[in-house]
mmCIF file of C-alpha atoms in Angstrom:
data_model
loop_
_atom_site.group_PDB
_atom_site.id
_atom_site.type_symbol
_atom_site.label_atom_id
_atom_site.label_comp_id
_atom_site.label_asym_id
_atom_site.label_seq_id
_atom_site.Cartn_x
_atom_site.Cartn_y
_atom_site.Cartn_z
ATOM 1 C CA MET A 1 161.919 87.939 18.955
ATOM 2 C CA ARG A 2 160.820 89.518 22.214
ATOM 3 C CA ILE A 3 161.757 87.713 25.401
ATOM 4 C CA ARG A 4 160.276 88.533 28.777
ATOM 5 C CA ILE A 5 161.063 87.687 32.368
ATOM 6 C CA VAL A 6 157.925 87.372 34.457
ATOM 7 C CA ASP A 7 157.670 86.912 38.222
ATOM 8 C CA ALA A 8 154.912 84.349 38.807
ATOM 9 C CA PHE A 9 152.712 83.577 41.815
ATOM 10 C CA THR A 10 153.200 87.086 43.137
ATOM 11 C CA ASP A 11 151.846 90.593 42.566
ATOM 12 C CA ALA A 12 155.131 92.315 43.482
ATOM 13 C CA PRO A 13 158.291 92.494 41.359
ATOM 14 C CA PHE A 14 161.378 90.582 42.527
ATOM 15 C CA THR A 15 159.338 88.050 44.503
ATOM 16 C CA GLY A 16 157.625 84.836 43.427
ATOM 17 C CA ASN A 17 159.280 82.675 40.771
ATOM 18 C CA PRO A 18 160.846 84.321 37.695
ATOM 19 C CA ALA A 19 160.394 82.601 34.333
ATOM 20 C CA GLY A 20 161.631 83.383 30.867
ATOM 21 C CA VAL A 21 158.896 83.560 28.207
ATOM 22 C CA LEU A 22 159.621 83.398 24.482
ATOM 23 C CA LEU A 23 156.643 83.522 22.102
ATOM 24 C CA LEU A 24 157.823 82.074 18.812
ATOM 25 C CA PRO A 25 156.524 83.147 15.390
ATOM 26 C CA GLU A 26 153.692 81.123 13.913
ATOM 27 C CA SER A 27 155.075 77.724 12.960
ATOM 28 C CA THR A 28 154.069 74.097 12.712
ATOM 29 C CA GLU A 29 156.876 72.993 15.029
ATOM 30 C CA PHE A 30 159.426 74.182 17.569
ATOM 31 C CA PRO A 31 163.025 75.000 16.705
ATOM 32 C CA ASP A 32 165.628 72.352 17.433
ATOM 33 C CA ALA A 33 165.650 71.283 21.091
ATOM 34 C CA ASP A 34 169.359 72.065 21.374
ATOM 35 C CA TRP A 35 168.657 75.714 20.519
ATOM 36 C CA LEU A 36 165.801 75.877 23.026
ATOM 37 C CA GLN A 37 168.083 74.418 25.689
ATOM 38 C CA ARG A 38 170.830 76.936 24.911
ATOM 39 C CA VAL A 39 168.391 79.820 25.293
ATOM 40 C CA ALA A 40 167.160 78.432 28.618
ATOM 41 C CA ALA A 41 170.741 78.058 29.823
ATOM 42 C CA GLU A 42 171.438 81.671 28.818
ATOM 43 C CA VAL A 43 168.344 82.942 30.630
ATOM 44 C CA ASN A 44 169.440 80.776 33.598
ATOM 45 C CA LEU A 45 166.149 80.780 35.502
ATOM 46 C CA SER A 46 164.459 77.705 36.916
ATOM 47 C CA GLU A 47 162.370 77.485 33.727
ATOM 48 C CA THR A 48 162.053 79.221 30.400
ATOM 49 C CA ALA A 49 158.806 78.685 28.477
ATOM 50 C CA PHE A 50 158.650 78.488 24.686
ATOM 51 C CA ALA A 51 155.289 78.706 22.914
ATOM 52 C CA HIS A 52 154.084 78.950 19.337
ATOM 53 C CA PRO A 53 150.500 79.426 18.071
ATOM 54 C CA LEU A 54 148.552 76.477 16.712
ATOM 55 C CA PRO A 55 146.054 76.479 13.831
ATOM 56 C CA PRO A 56 142.501 77.399 14.891
ATOM 57 C CA GLY A 57 139.912 74.726 15.497
ATOM 58 C CA GLY A 58 142.059 72.264 17.466
ATOM 59 C CA ASP A 59 142.171 71.208 21.115
ATOM 60 C CA ALA A 60 144.695 73.926 21.992
ATOM 61 C CA ASP A 61 145.649 77.454 20.970
ATOM 62 C CA TRP A 62 149.393 77.287 21.697
ATOM 63 C CA ALA A 63 152.046 74.576 21.861
ATOM 64 C CA LEU A 64 154.136 74.949 25.018
ATOM 65 C CA ARG A 65 157.452 73.544 26.244
ATOM 66 C CA TRP A 66 159.570 74.270 29.319
ATOM 67 C CA PHE A 67 163.325 74.014 29.858
ATOM 68 C CA THR A 68 165.433 74.416 32.986
ATOM 69 C CA PRO A 69 169.057 75.494 32.440
ATOM 70 C CA ALA A 70 169.891 71.776 32.287
ATOM 71 C CA THR A 71 166.964 69.865 30.738
ATOM 72 C CA GLU A 72 163.413 69.826 29.392
ATOM 73 C CA VAL A 73 160.625 69.071 31.903
ATOM 74 C CA ASP A 74 157.159 67.557 31.491
ATOM 75 C CA MET A 75 155.218 70.056 33.594
ATOM 76 C CA CYS A 76 155.788 73.578 34.917
ATOM 77 C CA GLY A 77 153.182 75.726 36.615
ATOM 78 C CA HIS A 78 154.916 79.049 37.144
ATOM 79 C CA ALA A 79 156.231 79.323 33.569
ATOM 80 C CA THR A 80 152.744 78.485 32.248
ATOM 81 C CA LEU A 81 151.301 81.248 34.419
ATOM 82 C CA ALA A 82 154.021 83.586 33.130
ATOM 83 C CA THR A 83 153.221 82.690 29.506
ATOM 84 C CA ALA A 84 149.496 83.243 30.016
ATOM 85 C CA HIS A 85 150.243 86.573 31.700
ATOM 86 C CA VAL A 86 152.256 87.727 28.660
ATOM 87 C CA LEU A 87 149.498 86.629 26.267
ATOM 88 C CA HIS A 88 146.875 88.521 28.286
ATOM 89 C CA THR A 89 148.932 91.705 28.738
ATOM 90 C CA THR A 90 151.531 92.642 26.105
ATOM 91 C CA GLY A 91 150.432 89.801 23.829
ATOM 92 C CA THR A 92 151.725 89.320 20.286
ATOM 93 C CA ALA A 93 151.795 91.336 17.083
ATOM 94 C CA THR A 94 148.201 90.254 16.434
ATOM 95 C CA GLY A 95 146.941 91.470 19.816
ATOM 96 C CA THR A 96 146.397 90.259 23.368
ATOM 97 C CA ALA A 97 144.499 87.140 24.360
ATOM 98 C CA THR A 98 141.011 87.354 25.803
ATOM 99 C CA GLY A 99 139.391 84.644 27.856
ATOM 100 C CA THR A 100 140.777 81.151 28.343
ATOM 101 C CA VAL A 101 143.979 80.128 26.543
ATOM 102 C CA ARG A 102 144.624 76.420 25.965
ATOM 103 C CA PHE A 103 148.122 74.936 25.794
ATOM 104 C CA ALA A 104 149.258 71.611 24.321
ATOM 105 C CA ALA A 105 152.154 70.306 26.438
ATOM 106 C CA ARG A 106 153.941 67.057 27.222
ATOM 107 C CA CYS A 107 151.613 66.495 30.204
ATOM 108 C CA GLY A 108 148.426 67.049 28.163
ATOM 109 C CA ILE A 109 146.091 69.966 27.506
ATOM 110 C CA LEU A 110 146.351 72.795 30.041
ATOM 111 C CA SER A 111 144.320 75.980 30.245
ATOM 112 C CA ALA A 112 144.741 79.460 31.716
ATOM 113 C CA THR A 113 141.778 81.704 32.512
ATOM 114 C CA PRO A 114 142.068 85.359 33.613
ATOM 115 C CA ARG A 115 140.093 86.496 36.662
ATOM 116 C CA GLU A 116 138.537 89.844 37.493
ATOM 117 C CA ASP A 117 141.100 90.466 40.253
ATOM 118 C CA GLY A 118 143.955 90.214 37.746
ATOM 119 C CA ALA A 119 145.006 86.706 38.758
ATOM 120 C CA ILE A 120 145.086 83.757 36.358
ATOM 121 C CA THR A 121 143.738 80.276 37.065
ATOM 122 C CA LEU A 122 145.562 77.299 35.574
ATOM 123 C CA ASP A 123 143.818 73.965 34.998
ATOM 124 C CA PHE A 124 146.358 71.138 35.449
ATOM 125 C CA PRO A 125 146.155 67.365 35.902
ATOM 126 C CA THR A 126 146.157 66.261 39.545
ATOM 127 C CA SER A 127 149.269 64.302 40.445
ATOM 128 C CA PRO A 128 148.506 60.802 41.764
ATOM 129 C CA LEU A 129 149.938 60.232 45.243
ATOM 130 C CA THR A 130 151.260 56.896 46.456
ATOM 131 C CA PRO A 131 152.517 56.435 50.036
ATOM 132 C CA VAL A 132 156.024 54.972 50.097
ATOM 133 C CA GLU A 133 158.513 53.934 52.744
ATOM 134 C CA THR A 134 160.850 56.692 53.835
ATOM 135 C CA PRO A 135 163.978 56.278 51.698
ATOM 136 C CA ASP A 136 167.175 55.578 53.604
ATOM 137 C CA GLY A 137 169.143 58.762 54.108
ATOM 138 C CA ILE A 138 166.454 61.270 53.141
ATOM 139 C CA ALA A 139 165.922 62.504 56.718
ATOM 140 C CA GLU A 140 169.670 62.996 57.074
ATOM 141 C CA ALA A 141 169.843 64.815 53.710
ATOM 142 C CA LEU A 142 167.037 67.167 54.729
ATOM 143 C CA GLY A 143 168.261 67.472 58.307
ATOM 144 C CA ALA A 144 164.776 66.894 59.736
ATOM 145 C CA ARG A 145 162.549 64.105 61.056
ATOM 146 C CA VAL A 146 160.225 62.782 58.335
ATOM 147 C CA ILE A 147 156.536 62.141 59.096
ATOM 148 C CA SER A 148 155.471 60.604 55.755
ATOM 149 C CA VAL A 149 156.584 60.298 52.123
ATOM 150 C CA HIS A 150 154.440 60.135 48.976
ATOM 151 C CA ASP A 151 155.461 59.556 45.372
ATOM 152 C CA THR A 152 153.817 61.918 42.865
ATOM 153 C CA GLY A 153 153.795 59.652 39.817
ATOM 154 C CA PRO A 154 154.611 60.635 36.220
ATOM 155 C CA HIS A 155 155.195 64.136 34.817
ATOM 156 C CA ILE A 156 156.537 65.772 37.972
ATOM 157 C CA GLY A 157 158.396 62.805 39.498
ATOM 158 C CA ASP A 158 158.829 64.278 42.980
ATOM 159 C CA LEU A 159 158.607 62.966 46.507
ATOM 160 C CA VAL A 160 156.285 64.877 48.842
ATOM 161 C CA VAL A 161 157.938 64.720 52.264
ATOM 162 C CA GLU A 162 155.804 65.724 55.235
ATOM 163 C CA LEU A 163 157.678 67.331 58.121
ATOM 164 C CA ALA A 164 156.605 68.115 61.674
ATOM 165 C CA ASP A 165 155.662 71.776 61.377
ATOM 166 C CA GLU A 166 156.030 75.043 59.472
ATOM 167 C CA GLN A 167 159.131 76.170 61.325
ATOM 168 C CA THR A 168 160.900 72.924 60.421
ATOM 169 C CA VAL A 169 160.165 73.517 56.721
ATOM 170 C CA ARG A 170 161.293 77.139 56.914
ATOM 171 C CA GLY A 171 164.498 76.228 58.729
ATOM 172 C CA LEU A 172 165.714 73.506 56.350
ATOM 173 C CA THR A 173 169.339 73.674 55.219
ATOM 174 C CA PRO A 174 169.484 70.418 53.251
ATOM 175 C CA ASP A 175 172.481 68.653 51.797
ATOM 176 C CA ILE A 176 171.502 69.367 48.184
ATOM 177 C CA ARG A 177 173.940 66.896 46.671
ATOM 178 C CA ALA A 178 172.630 64.101 48.900
ATOM 179 C CA LEU A 179 169.061 64.767 47.733
ATOM 180 C CA VAL A 180 169.895 63.963 44.105
ATOM 181 C CA ARG A 181 169.495 60.202 44.467
ATOM 182 C CA HIS A 182 166.093 60.287 46.152
ATOM 183 C CA SER A 183 163.644 61.119 43.322
ATOM 184 C CA GLU A 184 163.258 61.490 39.576
ATOM 185 C CA ARG A 185 162.972 65.286 39.766
ATOM 186 C CA GLY A 186 163.039 66.612 43.322
ATOM 187 C CA ILE A 187 161.866 66.795 46.921
ATOM 188 C CA ILE A 188 158.854 68.805 48.103
ATOM 189 C CA ALA A 189 159.035 69.373 51.857
ATOM 190 C CA THR A 190 155.719 70.410 53.396
ATOM 191 C CA ALA A 191 153.840 70.980 56.650
ATOM 192 C CA ALA A 192 150.569 72.506 57.779
ATOM 193 C CA ALA A 193 150.629 76.226 58.519
ATOM 194 C CA ASP A 194 151.273 77.064 62.160
ATOM 195 C CA ARG A 195 148.756 79.924 61.986
ATOM 196 C CA PRO A 196 146.262 79.478 59.106
ATOM 197 C CA GLY A 197 144.713 82.862 59.859
ATOM 198 C CA LEU A 198 147.717 84.525 58.216
ATOM 199 C CA GLY A 199 146.337 83.706 54.763
ATOM 200 C CA TYR A 200 147.786 80.301 53.884
ATOM 201 C CA ASP A 201 146.937 76.738 54.900
ATOM 202 C CA PHE A 202 150.201 74.881 54.306
ATOM 203 C CA VAL A 203 153.823 75.646 53.537
ATOM 204 C CA SER A 204 156.349 73.986 51.264
ATOM 205 C CA ARG A 205 159.834 74.229 49.852
ATOM 206 C CA GLY A 206 161.060 72.524 46.688
ATOM 207 C CA PHE A 207 164.556 71.193 45.966
ATOM 208 C CA PHE A 208 165.307 69.959 42.417
ATOM 209 C CA PRO A 209 169.058 69.424 41.961
ATOM 210 C CA ARG A 210 168.515 66.612 39.428
ATOM 211 C CA VAL A 211 167.209 69.159 36.915
ATOM 212 C CA GLY A 212 169.688 71.889 37.781
ATOM 213 C CA ILE A 213 167.654 73.788 40.413
ATOM 214 C CA ASP A 214 168.896 73.590 43.995
ATOM 215 C CA GLU A 215 165.798 75.356 45.367
ATOM 216 C CA ASP A 216 162.872 76.566 43.269
ATOM 217 C CA PRO A 217 161.260 79.788 44.562
ATOM 218 C CA VAL A 218 157.604 78.820 43.872
ATOM 219 C CA THR A 219 156.737 75.527 42.171
ATOM 220 C CA GLY A 220 153.286 75.504 40.600
ATOM 221 C CA SER A 221 153.489 71.882 39.443
ATOM 222 C CA ALA A 222 154.284 70.736 42.990
ATOM 223 C CA HIS A 223 150.899 72.087 44.078
ATOM 224 C CA THR A 224 149.155 69.543 41.845
ATOM 225 C CA ALA A 225 150.458 67.054 44.441
ATOM 226 C CA LEU A 226 150.222 69.275 47.518
ATOM 227 C CA ALA A 227 146.535 70.037 46.854
ATOM 228 C CA PRO A 228 145.413 66.382 47.083
ATOM 229 C CA PHE A 229 147.890 65.701 49.898
ATOM 230 C CA TRP A 230 146.313 68.332 52.162
ATOM 231 C CA ALA A 231 142.721 68.116 50.886
ATOM 232 C CA SER A 232 141.658 65.238 53.145
ATOM 233 C CA ARG A 233 142.847 67.138 56.234
ATOM 234 C CA LEU A 234 142.221 70.777 55.398
ATOM 235 C CA GLY A 235 139.682 70.980 52.537
ATOM 236 C CA THR A 236 139.619 71.124 48.767
ATOM 237 C CA SER A 237 140.155 74.901 48.411
ATOM 238 C CA LEU A 238 143.459 75.886 49.985
ATOM 239 C CA THR A 239 146.315 78.371 49.716
ATOM 240 C CA GLY A 240 149.903 77.240 49.817
ATOM 241 C CA LEU A 241 152.874 79.411 50.748
ATOM 242 C CA GLN A 242 156.171 78.324 49.248
ATOM 243 C CA ALA A 243 158.555 79.574 51.895
ATOM 244 C CA SER A 244 161.653 80.214 49.787
ATOM 245 C CA ALA A 245 163.673 83.410 50.066
ATOM 246 C CA ARG A 246 161.522 85.005 47.321
ATOM 247 C CA SER A 247 158.276 83.396 48.538
ATOM 248 C CA GLY A 248 154.927 83.165 46.755
ATOM 249 C CA LEU A 249 151.297 82.106 47.178
ATOM 250 C CA VAL A 250 149.449 79.467 45.151
ATOM 251 C CA ARG A 251 145.693 79.149 45.570
ATOM 252 C CA THR A 252 144.618 75.569 44.910
ATOM 253 C CA GLU A 253 141.273 73.912 44.264
ATOM 254 C CA LEU A 254 141.099 70.140 43.968
ATOM 255 C CA ARG A 255 138.593 68.906 41.390
ATOM 256 C CA GLY A 256 139.213 65.185 41.224
ATOM 257 C CA GLU A 257 141.578 64.449 38.361
ATOM 258 C CA ARG A 258 142.187 68.173 37.787
ATOM 259 C CA THR A 259 143.692 70.797 40.085
ATOM 260 C CA LEU A 260 143.199 74.541 39.673
ATOM 261 C CA LEU A 261 146.189 76.757 40.500
ATOM 262 C CA THR A 262 145.596 80.491 40.832
ATOM 263 C CA GLY A 263 148.105 83.298 41.170
ATOM 264 C CA HIS A 264 149.218 86.698 39.959
ATOM 265 C CA ALA A 265 152.204 87.533 37.751
ATOM 266 C CA VAL A 266 154.292 90.620 36.999
ATOM 267 C CA THR A 267 156.474 91.291 33.941
ATOM 268 C CA VAL A 268 159.817 92.723 35.099
ATOM 269 C CA ILE A 269 161.926 92.602 31.907
ATOM 270 C CA ASP A 270 160.873 92.950 28.269
ATOM 271 C CA GLY A 271 163.703 92.651 25.784
ATOM 272 C CA GLU A 272 164.821 91.316 22.418
ATOM 273 C CA LEU A 273 166.513 88.009 21.648
ATOM 274 C CA LEU A 274 169.071 88.773 18.947
ATOM 275 C CA THR A 275 170.004 85.191 18.051
ATOM 276 C CA ALA A 276 167.510 83.387 15.848
ATOM 277 C CA PRO A 277 167.165 79.578 15.702
#
């Protein structure tokens, strides 16, 4: 089986967020979860996506699952973008995908639509936001004053933590181990852009030690919460910059219960997995 590594939410190799993508042969089910987890641990990226084709005529074209090196997750944006990119470029033995591809995942039906500029738009469920009291110790763990905290609900299980400004987000050097106890999955630190004219409206960084990822380079799923968080202040069509060392841009459009996430992707490695399930 061919396995690819794709840099997502970027148009330049070695930036954005790398994901493993393994398109499985036509089957009615996935291999054993332990085997999927072992492959993801071997790839050792923030997520590896596994997909197999579904029979025609249903609600989705492909079944899709995502694994970090440590566990399976309910939702992943960048690995979905990477999978759609593979389907629309190198494709499978039966050819490349054209038009919208629909995925059946643990968080529901997702879709990926190619654009004329080469980007791909993902259609994801909007994460419900609930304001919560600032948890004791989270400011100390981040090393920054906290403005507000919102819970993101099921599927992503993060806390969106608003900080004072862009430079505070960029300069974070958090106590990663201390962050573990503060959310189901991770912490999304965010602030409005200091200079929106530079091409982005807000910044973020994502820390997910509970699922084996100290800092994720560009977290697509987090933008299903960041889009509604910033929409009331900045508008419903925004661009987020995830200010990790690799960095990446996510264009967002809030459409009520759905959020569109748009970005580019680049395949950087195309190889062969020699161990079958």
